[in-house]
Amino acid sequence: MKLHEYQAKELLAQFGVPVPKGRVARTPEEAEAITIELGGSSVIKAQAHTGARGKAGGVKVAKTPEEAKAHAAAILGMQLVTHQTGPAGLPVSAVLVEELVDIEREIYLSVAIDNTPGMPVIIASAQGGMDIEEVAANSPDAIFKQHVDPACGFQPFQGRELAFAIGLDGALLGPATQLIGNLVRAFMESDGAIAEINPVVVTKDGRLLAADAKFSIDDNAEYRQAALVGQRDRSQEDDRELDAHDHGIQNYVALDGDIGCLVNGAGLAMATMDGIKFAGGEPANFLDIGTANNPEAIAAALRLIGSDPKVKAVLVNIFGGLARTDVIAEGVILAKREGMISQPTVVRLSGTNVELGNKILDEATDVDLIRADGFADGARKVVAASRGEK
Amino acid sequence: MSVLMNKDSRVLIQGFGGAGQREAKTSIAYGTQVVAGVTPGRGGQTIEGVPIYNTVVEAVEQHQANVSLIFVPAPFAADAILEAERAGVPLIICITEGIPVLDMVKVKRVMKNSKSRLIGPNCPGVISVADRSRAGIMPVDVYLEGNVGVISRSGTLVYEAVDQLSRLGIGQSGSLGVGGDPIIGTTQREALELFEADPDTAAIVLIGEIGGTAEQEAAEYIKQMKKPVVVFIGGATAPPGRRMGHAGAIISGAAGTASAKQAALRAAGATIVENPADIGSTMQAVLKQHGLA
């Protein structure tokens, strides 16, 4: 789950990471008032779950409170379209109004999980304000890392090594070490997935400030991060994905094609998308039913898939392990009988209780289904069905 | 797969609830020794003919369990793994999905200096076909005894691969699901090492996924392997930046893409399968080519 920049900065500030003065505004008047408090000038930043907001017109500098009001009026209510959002963009219902700072230098700093050693890793670079992937590709020597050993936690020497490596020495050494340690603490205590400050700015008056902030929370830890989960902004998420989430289906991702898929297991779900593509089709979604082991949940998932107007045919591809094919079969029949899904539906069942599952489908003679034997057959049949072929 | 599980494997199940009981029944019917269950507060009961204990250490003392299979819900699963480790269980297999990553950071740190091996979490477990020894959730009917080992990040793709092989009359020595999470106990590379050392295995199917760099690390080892490896990487059509169900399956950066992984594995000498429907037939061709079929 992602936080907005203003939420991330509030969180980081609670852990002692210095952030620019400012607050969130939801009306042009509020933006004006905050700008007056800040001394008459400000930067107005659209709050949406995407990077590259500046290029898309979502970040503006205001020299006067009137200008702040005008900029906020232009940004609030806009659909912010960047290369990360897709053509529909994301709605903007809040702006962050912050003090203007005189920047001397920009630093990159983040904490994420490094899978191989299985530890959080702090990443720092003197080349801040840029796409870190590009920096990593073009000048890997400019990137410095320190792993946080969970046995002893972050140690100040790690902060010092990073600070010296990226040129934060002299009077900046102490504050830099502290900032890094506080960022790690925020990450650890908030079940962070990624905490990124790009850039940390060194101001002309010698301060360090988190000028931007991205923070996302480990989805698996939402149950113990209630305060942060309460800040979830549903307007930034896909309606159908939210609907799935509300039905207990954690693993639905909307895609652009016209073939819906209902699969058990994330790996098979990905492979099903790949198989559909190989058969000449385009998947409309990724959906792993996970542990949804009752017919009602399966039917709800099918209704969700079928409600996508792009979907012309649906493939149910099940290889039961923990998931039981008889339960899936009942769910498919329930969805068909209740009219929850109208598109041609191809069903492939294998694995746990497959004989019972197939018997349930066989006996439902009133329900029109296309049966498939094996993976390749299922992919081929659903692509044909999506083209109106038999 | 007798290097990991065999006729002497004595399985203990932590979290003897609905799923644990159902899988215990399947394993017992298959021929596996399921010697005990652990559910705190249920000690002294017998469920499905299996004696239940309050703690892992008791179950190990009473029954010399040497494999622990974990079904404990995600918020308590890291604790369950660490309990099995402290009790000295040599092989710990965690099925549970959805464990917070920072819990696994702690577990991984403990396992680093441990004599125990952890497989998973978020995995289908391990089966050794010739020994009829099963600790996991895989459907047993699809397996056929033979000499191909199957390794996968995904559970259901293990079944899919095994099914494709069996339909072609190609049997399996066993399968090992390493798990779909970003932090796992046994990596793909380590799983390859196990199958390379396994006397029952002649060739290996490896099923990877987008995200992370575990496949590239596996490729480094494949370079020095004697047994042929056939690889499928799931998620070639997945968009970057979106988590595809598995917490680990998200493309962030160039190394995480299917094409980058395929290139590294191909360069290491593995045979790449592009279409998931061709896993079985590709292995058939590779076995023929190596005079193994």
XYZ file of C-alpha atoms in Angstrom:
683
model
C 0.000 0.000 0.000
C 1.344 3.396 -1.034
C 1.245 6.602 0.976
C 0.960 10.061 -0.543
C 4.008 12.307 -0.312
C 2.418 14.400 2.433
C 1.527 11.283 4.427
C 5.020 9.885 3.976
C 6.535 13.171 5.156
C 4.276 13.256 8.218
C 5.424 9.719 9.015
C 9.114 10.508 8.460
C 8.831 13.677 10.548
C 7.474 11.602 13.441
C 10.714 9.621 13.278
C 12.840 12.761 13.258
C 13.590 13.035 9.542
C 13.715 16.767 8.702
C 11.120 17.808 6.131
C 10.322 21.229 4.616
C 7.760 23.396 6.398
C 4.300 23.055 4.941
C 1.000 21.183 4.981
C -1.570 19.564 2.800
C -4.353 21.710 1.269
C -7.617 20.593 -0.301
C -8.862 23.974 -1.544
C -7.156 26.922 -3.301
C -7.961 29.098 -0.272
C -6.141 26.730 2.064
C -3.142 26.757 -0.264
C -3.192 30.558 -0.173
C -3.415 30.644 3.630
C -0.555 28.192 4.059
C 1.578 30.226 1.641
C 0.983 33.331 3.774
C 2.113 31.355 6.854
C 5.225 30.266 4.957
C 6.152 33.899 4.300
C 4.441 34.562 0.982
C 5.952 32.017 -1.388
C 5.600 28.253 -1.758
C 5.796 25.224 -3.980
C 2.482 23.506 -4.774
C 2.726 19.760 -5.346
C -0.066 17.527 -6.653
C -0.650 14.525 -4.395
C -1.029 11.444 -6.562
C 0.586 7.999 -6.486
C 3.032 8.641 -9.299
C 6.478 10.032 -9.927
C 7.356 12.542 -12.659
C 4.644 14.888 -11.391
C 6.618 18.005 -12.324
C 6.770 17.199 -16.026
C 3.016 16.548 -16.030
C 2.226 20.003 -14.639
C 1.622 18.802 -11.102
C 4.313 20.891 -9.393
C 4.330 24.719 -9.532
C 6.263 27.451 -7.758
C 4.224 30.342 -6.325
C 5.926 33.694 -5.674
C 2.850 35.154 -3.970
C -0.142 33.808 -2.014
C -2.418 34.779 -4.952
C -0.278 32.719 -7.291
C -0.411 29.815 -4.850
C -4.188 30.022 -4.892
C -4.256 30.060 -8.704
C -1.826 27.143 -9.027
C -3.751 25.101 -6.469
C -6.989 25.832 -8.333
C -5.399 24.546 -11.537
C -3.928 21.415 -9.964
C -6.785 20.376 -7.677
C -9.295 18.309 -9.622
C -6.931 17.556 -12.481
C -6.224 14.052 -13.772
C -2.471 13.795 -13.548
C -1.110 11.784 -16.479
C 2.493 10.559 -16.339
C 4.326 7.659 -17.945
C 3.609 5.699 -14.752
C -0.155 6.234 -14.582
C -1.474 5.116 -17.947
C -3.564 7.362 -20.208
C -6.422 7.831 -17.716
C -4.122 9.389 -15.136
C -4.826 9.765 -11.444
C -7.204 12.224 -9.761
C -5.698 14.981 -7.606
C -7.751 15.978 -4.580
C -4.967 17.394 -2.428
C -1.839 19.496 -2.849
C 1.154 19.746 -0.588
C 2.088 23.396 0.023
C 5.693 23.750 1.136
C 8.338 26.375 1.780
C 10.650 27.214 -1.124
C 14.203 26.219 -0.320
C 17.484 27.300 -1.875
C 19.073 24.066 -3.000
C 22.805 23.558 -3.079
C 22.915 19.818 -3.666
C 20.585 16.865 -4.169
C 21.186 13.430 -2.613
C 19.445 10.106 -3.157
C 18.501 7.978 -0.170
C 16.283 4.925 0.191
C 15.632 1.814 2.224
C 14.223 -1.352 0.667
C 14.439 -5.116 1.117
C 17.363 -6.894 -0.510
C 15.940 -10.375 -1.146
C 19.174 -12.332 -1.490
C 20.717 -11.655 1.917
C 17.209 -11.194 3.289
C 17.931 -7.853 4.898
C 16.878 -4.245 4.527
C 19.386 -2.281 2.482
C 20.126 1.430 2.633
C 20.969 2.891 -0.774
C 22.615 6.292 -1.119
C 23.979 8.323 -3.976
C 25.314 11.845 -4.447
C 23.360 11.929 -7.722
C 19.994 12.830 -6.245
C 16.918 14.035 -8.049
C 17.442 11.534 -10.852
C 15.968 8.144 -11.648
C 18.067 5.812 -9.502
C 17.696 2.981 -12.035
C 19.440 5.187 -14.567
C 22.188 6.072 -12.127
C 22.630 2.363 -11.347
C 22.869 1.543 -15.052
C 25.132 4.424 -16.096
C 27.369 4.958 -13.090
C 27.103 2.021 -10.684
C 30.112 3.371 -8.760
C 27.994 6.329 -7.663
C 25.695 4.066 -5.625
C 26.538 3.032 -2.072
C 24.807 0.392 0.023
C 24.673 -0.753 3.623
C 22.670 -3.746 4.825
C 20.835 -3.540 8.133
C 21.533 -6.691 10.121
C 18.394 -7.520 12.117
C 20.511 -9.015 14.900
C 21.946 -5.624 15.904
C 19.951 -3.140 13.837
C 21.290 -0.037 12.108
C 24.616 1.201 13.488
C 25.880 4.781 13.313
C 29.079 3.729 11.517
C 26.930 2.641 8.578
C 25.416 6.102 8.403
C 28.889 7.668 8.617
C 30.296 5.461 5.872
C 27.406 6.382 3.597
C 27.595 10.078 4.503
C 31.328 10.261 3.757
C 30.854 8.301 0.519
C 28.323 10.781 -0.826
C 30.172 13.869 0.370
C 28.111 14.749 3.425
C 31.067 15.510 5.664
C 32.021 18.365 7.958
C 29.054 19.977 9.668
C 26.663 17.779 7.682
C 28.075 14.468 8.944
C 26.127 14.348 12.199
C 22.762 15.379 10.741
C 23.227 13.029 7.772
C 24.009 10.032 9.986
C 21.006 10.850 12.132
C 18.718 11.266 9.122
C 19.751 7.899 7.705
C 19.221 6.186 11.054
C 15.808 7.783 11.447
C 14.763 6.726 7.955
C 15.729 3.131 8.759
C 13.752 3.302 12.009
C 10.669 4.595 10.154
C 11.047 1.740 7.668
C 11.431 -0.969 10.300
C 8.694 0.218 12.631
C 6.159 0.904 9.860
C 6.709 -2.366 7.948
C 8.075 -0.463 4.997
C 8.394 -2.052 1.589
C 10.133 0.972 0.094
C 11.079 4.260 1.744
C 12.666 6.637 -0.731
C 13.758 10.230 -0.342
C 14.726 11.536 -3.739
C 16.084 14.041 -3.234
C 17.383 14.836 0.181
C 18.441 18.429 -0.379
C 21.344 20.292 1.134
C 20.090 23.861 1.413
C 22.283 26.924 0.905
C 21.907 27.626 4.625
C 23.342 24.195 5.419
C 20.262 22.173 6.323
C 19.332 18.676 5.178
C 15.689 18.253 4.159
C 13.624 15.449 2.661
C 12.328 17.371 -0.352
C 10.313 14.439 -1.673
C 9.222 11.190 -0.066
C 7.798 7.909 -1.223
C 6.723 5.289 1.271
C 4.902 2.048 0.719
C 3.915 -0.546 3.288
C 4.303 -4.311 3.048
C 0.822 -5.593 2.113
C 1.374 -8.643 4.306
C 1.830 -6.414 7.360
C -1.278 -4.266 6.925
C -2.933 -6.083 9.811
C -0.471 -4.522 12.274
C -0.196 -1.050 10.716
C -3.753 0.131 11.286
C -2.877 3.832 11.577
C -1.142 3.877 8.199
C -3.715 1.663 6.520
C -6.345 4.172 7.669
C -4.671 6.738 5.395
C -5.304 4.636 2.288
C -6.556 6.857 -0.581
C -8.890 4.650 -2.578
C -9.204 7.249 -5.353
C -5.645 6.367 -6.387
C -6.464 2.707 -7.007
C -8.273 0.833 -9.745
C -12.012 0.429 -8.957
C -12.077 -3.207 -9.984
C -8.973 -3.997 -7.942
C -10.583 -2.330 -4.915
C -13.748 -4.336 -5.485
C -11.616 -7.499 -5.551
C -9.864 -6.443 -2.363
C -13.248 -5.888 -0.697
C -14.283 -9.440 -1.678
C -11.201 -10.909 -0.069
C -9.409 -11.405 -3.390
C -6.026 -9.834 -2.758
C -4.492 -10.725 -6.052
C -6.351 -9.059 -8.908
C -4.503 -6.844 -11.358
C -6.379 -5.159 -14.215
C -4.680 -5.394 -17.623
C -5.517 -4.177 -21.115
C -6.585 -7.316 -23.044
C -9.971 -8.974 -23.616
C -9.565 -12.438 -22.062
C -10.445 -12.731 -18.399
C -8.615 -15.301 -16.261
C -9.440 -16.966 -12.967
C -6.561 -19.085 -11.746
C -5.308 -20.622 -8.509
C -1.764 -19.747 -7.578
C 0.208 -16.700 -8.643
C 2.683 -18.662 -10.746
C 0.022 -20.488 -12.722
C -1.885 -17.207 -13.047
C 1.163 -15.546 -14.629
C 1.816 -18.573 -16.817
C -1.836 -18.505 -17.906
C -1.402 -14.911 -19.066
C 1.733 -15.976 -20.927
C -0.070 -18.978 -22.443
C -2.962 -16.820 -23.640
C -0.486 -14.502 -25.320
C 1.199 -17.467 -27.003
C -2.175 -18.631 -28.270
C -2.649 -15.207 -29.876
C -4.802 -13.488 -27.238
C -4.357 -10.727 -24.676
C -5.151 -11.187 -20.973
C -7.587 -8.719 -19.369
C -6.429 -9.412 -15.852
C -4.272 -11.345 -13.458
C -6.318 -13.109 -10.794
C -5.107 -15.597 -8.228
C -8.005 -16.849 -6.122
C -5.538 -17.484 -3.311
C -7.175 -19.280 -0.434
C -10.765 -18.403 -1.434
C -12.130 -21.890 -0.927
C -15.906 -21.517 -1.241
C -18.227 -21.312 -4.258
C -19.503 -17.833 -3.356
C -16.007 -16.329 -3.453
C -15.309 -17.978 -6.808
C -18.610 -16.685 -8.190
C -17.821 -13.184 -6.895
C -14.446 -13.319 -8.616
C -16.104 -14.356 -11.885
C -18.619 -11.522 -11.590
C -15.723 -9.129 -11.114
C -13.922 -10.461 -14.189
C -17.105 -10.413 -16.269
C -17.944 -6.850 -15.219
C -14.973 -5.569 -17.201
C -16.585 -4.406 -20.467
C -13.416 -5.319 -22.400
C -13.734 -9.007 -21.539
C -14.992 -11.180 -24.414
C -14.215 -14.637 -22.972
C -13.016 -16.112 -19.676
C -10.595 -18.908 -18.863
C -10.884 -20.718 -15.534
C -7.558 -22.519 -15.187
C -7.287 -24.539 -11.990
C -4.675 -26.993 -10.829
C -5.905 -27.850 -7.365
C -3.479 -28.299 -4.527
C -4.961 -26.673 -1.448
C -7.683 -25.321 -3.749
C -10.344 -27.942 -4.444
C -11.586 -28.326 -7.994
C -15.060 -29.380 -6.808
C -15.452 -26.084 -4.966
C -14.299 -24.196 -8.050
C -16.768 -26.151 -10.223
C -19.621 -25.222 -7.879
C -18.536 -21.581 -7.989
C -18.461 -21.513 -11.790
C -21.927 -23.057 -11.996
C -23.291 -20.676 -9.371
C -21.940 -17.676 -11.308
C -23.389 -18.940 -14.594
C -26.805 -19.815 -13.168
C -27.105 -16.492 -11.373
C -26.117 -14.622 -14.517
C -23.048 -13.181 -12.795
C -21.003 -13.784 -15.915
C -22.315 -13.742 -19.472
C -19.145 -14.206 -21.523
C -18.186 -17.630 -22.983
C -16.330 -19.483 -20.248
C -13.628 -22.101 -20.752
C -12.968 -24.358 -17.754
C -9.891 -26.472 -17.216
C -9.716 -28.477 -13.986
C -6.845 -30.653 -12.769
C -5.532 -31.750 -9.372
C -7.296 -32.129 -6.041
C -10.766 -33.741 -6.353
C -10.725 -33.419 -10.147
C -13.081 -36.346 -10.685
C -15.685 -34.785 -8.431
C -15.089 -31.365 -10.015
C -15.618 -32.672 -13.529
C -18.688 -34.637 -12.419
C -20.244 -31.455 -11.024
C -19.653 -29.707 -14.357
C -20.961 -32.714 -16.331
C -24.160 -32.825 -14.335
C -24.903 -29.117 -14.777
C -26.334 -29.697 -18.250
C -28.231 -26.381 -18.132
C -24.959 -24.427 -17.936
C -23.080 -23.636 -21.130
C -19.363 -24.153 -20.591
C -16.433 -24.907 -22.865
C -14.341 -27.664 -21.312
C -10.602 -27.880 -21.791
C -8.147 -30.696 -21.212
C -4.827 -29.295 -20.145
C -3.186 -25.921 -20.280
C -2.570 -25.540 -24.025
C -6.099 -26.660 -24.880
C -7.551 -24.112 -22.450
C -5.508 -21.236 -23.863
C -6.401 -22.156 -27.440
C -10.111 -22.514 -26.719
C -10.434 -19.243 -24.834
C -8.689 -17.302 -27.593
C -11.048 -18.895 -30.139
C -14.041 -18.071 -27.933
C -12.911 -14.441 -27.592
C -13.042 -14.205 -31.394
C -16.530 -15.710 -31.516
C -15.165 -18.965 -32.954
C -16.011 -22.435 -31.682
C 14.588 -36.541 -4.066
C 15.831 -38.894 -1.334
C 18.543 -36.382 -0.350
C 15.826 -34.298 1.302
C 12.999 -36.688 2.146
C 12.932 -40.475 2.204
C 11.411 -43.479 3.971
C 12.979 -42.345 7.255
C 11.344 -38.917 7.169
C 9.087 -38.424 10.185
C 6.786 -35.488 9.611
C 5.408 -33.213 12.293
C 2.676 -30.723 11.374
C 2.555 -27.310 13.079
C -0.909 -25.807 12.868
C -3.117 -28.896 12.856
C -6.271 -27.093 11.700
C -8.401 -27.765 8.631
C -5.654 -27.599 6.007
C -3.108 -29.335 8.217
C -5.485 -32.223 8.938
C -6.502 -32.626 5.309
C -2.905 -32.708 4.084
C -1.932 -35.077 6.920
C -4.582 -37.517 5.699
C -3.346 -37.302 2.109
C 0.280 -37.830 3.167
C -0.586 -40.795 5.411
C -2.610 -42.412 2.622
C 0.326 -41.831 0.261
C 2.619 -43.741 2.615
C 4.350 -40.955 4.553
C 5.005 -41.163 8.289
C 3.080 -38.283 9.862
C 4.088 -38.694 13.493
C 2.687 -35.689 15.358
C 0.793 -32.436 15.231
C 1.406 -29.254 17.226
C -1.391 -26.901 18.147
C -0.799 -24.955 21.380
C -3.598 -25.747 23.843
C -4.638 -28.946 22.074
C -1.875 -31.131 23.548
C -3.035 -34.628 24.534
C -5.707 -34.944 21.855
C -5.523 -37.323 18.918
C -6.867 -35.991 15.612
C -7.098 -38.153 12.482
C -5.048 -40.718 14.366
C -2.231 -38.209 14.876
C -1.157 -37.323 18.453
C -1.201 -33.574 19.153
C 1.302 -31.688 21.329
C 1.456 -28.187 22.748
C 5.026 -27.514 21.678
C 7.368 -28.629 18.924
C 10.053 -29.662 21.382
C 7.668 -32.176 23.022
C 6.629 -33.623 19.674
C 10.267 -34.004 18.629
C 11.199 -35.691 21.912
C 8.290 -38.108 21.766
C 8.419 -39.025 18.081
C 11.874 -38.106 16.746
C 10.220 -35.961 14.095
C 12.811 -34.789 11.567
C 10.603 -32.751 9.225
C 8.228 -29.989 10.310
C 5.458 -28.855 7.995
C 3.941 -25.486 8.939
C 0.367 -24.328 8.277
C 0.275 -21.707 11.061
C -1.478 -18.435 9.997
C 0.778 -15.662 8.675
C 0.912 -13.405 11.770
C 2.251 -16.343 13.836
C 4.195 -18.251 11.197
C 7.641 -16.721 11.815
C 7.291 -17.722 15.468
C 6.395 -21.275 14.375
C 9.467 -21.512 12.118
C 11.732 -20.284 14.913
C 10.152 -22.770 17.340
C 10.960 -25.653 14.967
C 14.497 -24.333 14.488
C 15.092 -24.092 18.227
C 13.777 -27.649 18.666
C 16.445 -28.772 16.201
C 14.169 -30.040 13.420
C 16.561 -30.515 10.476
C 14.031 -29.789 7.713
C 11.384 -27.084 8.164
C 8.839 -26.547 5.396
C 6.540 -23.537 5.658
C 3.399 -23.518 3.503
C 1.951 -20.304 4.967
C 1.408 -17.396 2.581
C 1.429 -13.723 3.543
C 4.113 -13.557 6.243
C 5.300 -9.942 6.746
C 8.655 -9.456 5.038
C 10.329 -8.020 8.129
C 9.354 -11.177 10.051
C 11.188 -13.172 7.403
C 14.209 -10.861 7.740
C 14.558 -12.089 11.325
C 13.923 -15.722 10.392
C 16.471 -15.607 7.579
C 19.070 -14.212 9.979
C 18.502 -17.100 12.389
C 18.537 -19.722 9.620
C 21.881 -18.394 8.389
C 23.647 -19.844 11.434
C 21.360 -22.824 11.873
C 21.848 -26.516 11.201
C 18.222 -26.666 10.049
C 17.118 -26.050 6.487
C 14.030 -23.932 5.806
C 11.980 -24.390 2.637
C 9.436 -21.677 1.799
C 7.430 -19.904 3.058
C 4.540 -19.607 0.606
C 5.477 -22.895 -1.021
C 3.848 -26.247 -1.868
C 6.446 -28.327 0.001
C 8.577 -31.317 -0.911
C 7.747 -34.762 -2.247
C 10.047 -37.696 -2.890
C 8.161 -39.957 -5.265
C 10.059 -43.257 -5.047
C 9.989 -43.074 -1.224
C 6.346 -41.947 -1.155
C 7.458 -39.291 1.286
C 5.395 -36.092 1.147
C 5.483 -32.921 3.241
C 3.337 -30.395 1.422
C 0.065 -29.683 -0.300
C 0.687 -31.085 -3.787
C -1.903 -33.414 -5.343
C -0.294 -36.874 -5.368
C -2.210 -38.403 -8.276
C -0.335 -36.446 -10.941
C 3.099 -37.773 -9.949
C 4.754 -40.700 -11.677
C 7.968 -42.307 -10.421
C 10.974 -41.403 -12.510
C 14.144 -39.322 -12.740
C 13.129 -35.697 -13.362
C 13.285 -33.232 -10.472
C 11.004 -30.179 -10.439
C 11.872 -26.898 -8.694
C 9.524 -23.921 -8.683
C 8.771 -20.603 -7.041
C 5.092 -21.303 -7.655
C 3.137 -24.228 -6.240
C 0.554 -24.647 -8.952
C 3.233 -24.529 -11.641
C 4.924 -27.501 -9.969
C 1.700 -29.446 -10.493
C 1.362 -28.152 -14.030
C 4.917 -29.182 -14.929
C 4.577 -32.576 -13.243
C 1.283 -33.189 -15.042
C 2.782 -32.318 -18.421
C 5.685 -34.691 -17.749
C 3.488 -37.530 -16.500
C 1.168 -37.267 -19.498
C 4.221 -37.897 -21.682
C 5.222 -40.867 -19.546
C 8.150 -39.001 -17.991
C 8.347 -39.710 -14.265
C 9.703 -37.562 -11.442
C 12.169 -38.121 -8.634
C 10.385 -35.419 -6.679
C 9.562 -31.760 -6.479
C 10.596 -28.861 -4.300
C 8.688 -25.580 -4.200
C 11.029 -22.851 -2.988
C 8.193 -20.352 -2.433
C 6.902 -17.159 -3.953
C 8.045 -14.698 -1.303
C 10.938 -12.240 -1.617
C 12.778 -13.823 1.323
C 12.863 -17.608 1.380
C 14.856 -20.215 3.242
C 16.180 -22.320 0.370
C 16.933 -20.521 -2.886
C 16.577 -21.829 -6.414
C 20.340 -22.187 -6.549
C 20.402 -24.258 -3.356
C 17.516 -26.380 -4.639
C 19.516 -27.066 -7.822
C 22.477 -28.118 -5.658
C 20.226 -30.598 -3.838
C 18.917 -32.140 -7.062
C 22.391 -32.200 -8.607
C 23.476 -34.287 -5.584
C 20.353 -36.453 -5.622
C 21.059 -39.968 -6.951
C 17.447 -40.406 -8.149
C 17.523 -37.313 -10.375
C 18.890 -37.176 -13.925
C 17.421 -33.898 -15.184
C 15.704 -30.865 -13.688
C 12.830 -28.545 -14.528
C 13.280 -25.117 -12.942
C 10.323 -22.760 -12.910
C 11.171 -19.180 -12.104
C 9.250 -15.927 -12.184
C 9.694 -12.261 -12.861
C 11.112 -10.158 -10.031
C 14.328 -10.285 -8.022
C 17.563 -11.890 -9.171
C 17.245 -15.469 -7.851
C 17.172 -16.909 -11.387
C 20.400 -15.111 -12.273
C 21.989 -16.579 -9.133
C 20.707 -20.015 -10.160
C 22.249 -19.481 -13.604
C 25.677 -19.026 -12.021
C 25.386 -22.520 -10.572
C 23.888 -24.091 -13.714
C 27.170 -23.270 -15.480
C 28.899 -25.944 -13.398
C 26.093 -28.523 -13.289
C 26.317 -31.928 -14.926
C 22.569 -32.567 -15.136
C 20.536 -30.795 -17.841
C 18.138 -28.050 -16.727
C 14.959 -26.932 -18.516
C 13.652 -23.523 -17.406
C 10.368 -21.675 -17.697
C 10.092 -18.102 -16.397
C 6.522 -17.060 -15.620
C 5.306 -13.509 -16.118
C 6.842 -12.595 -19.476
C 3.616 -10.705 -20.246
C 3.295 -8.996 -16.843
C 3.519 -5.192 -16.759
C 6.409 -3.660 -14.779
C 5.766 -2.237 -11.342
C 2.755 -4.427 -10.588
C 2.926 -7.162 -8.015
C 1.654 -10.390 -9.601
C 0.248 -12.144 -6.564
C 3.534 -13.360 -5.156
C 5.168 -10.644 -3.114
C 8.380 -11.455 -4.941
C 6.885 -11.256 -8.423
C 7.252 -7.617 -9.294
C 9.452 -6.172 -11.995
C 11.523 -3.364 -10.555
C 14.552 -2.719 -12.629
C 15.913 -4.478 -15.679
C 17.162 -7.594 -13.855
C 13.632 -8.563 -12.850
C 12.233 -9.052 -16.343
C 11.610 -12.485 -17.843
C 13.876 -11.701 -20.795
C 16.852 -10.762 -18.575
C 16.447 -13.985 -16.617
C 16.047 -16.089 -19.760
C 19.202 -14.566 -21.240
C 21.263 -15.328 -18.113
C 19.964 -18.901 -17.936
C 20.431 -19.549 -21.639
C 24.015 -18.293 -21.423
C 24.570 -20.699 -18.523
C 23.533 -23.637 -20.686
C 19.921 -24.150 -19.609
C 17.187 -24.917 -22.142
C 14.533 -22.179 -22.093
C 10.826 -22.878 -22.539
C 8.919 -19.805 -23.745
C 5.391 -21.213 -23.785
C 4.275 -22.735 -20.461
C 2.364 -25.419 -22.398
C 5.700 -26.781 -23.707
C 7.440 -27.636 -20.411
C 6.845 -31.393 -20.727
C 7.654 -31.702 -24.417
C 10.842 -29.665 -24.027
C 12.039 -31.939 -21.232
C 11.215 -34.940 -23.414
C 13.470 -33.568 -26.156
C 16.253 -32.745 -23.685
C 16.152 -36.245 -22.164
C 16.438 -37.786 -25.623
C 19.268 -35.467 -26.553
C 21.201 -36.523 -23.422
C 20.425 -40.208 -23.878
C 18.414 -40.200 -20.638
C 15.087 -41.365 -22.063
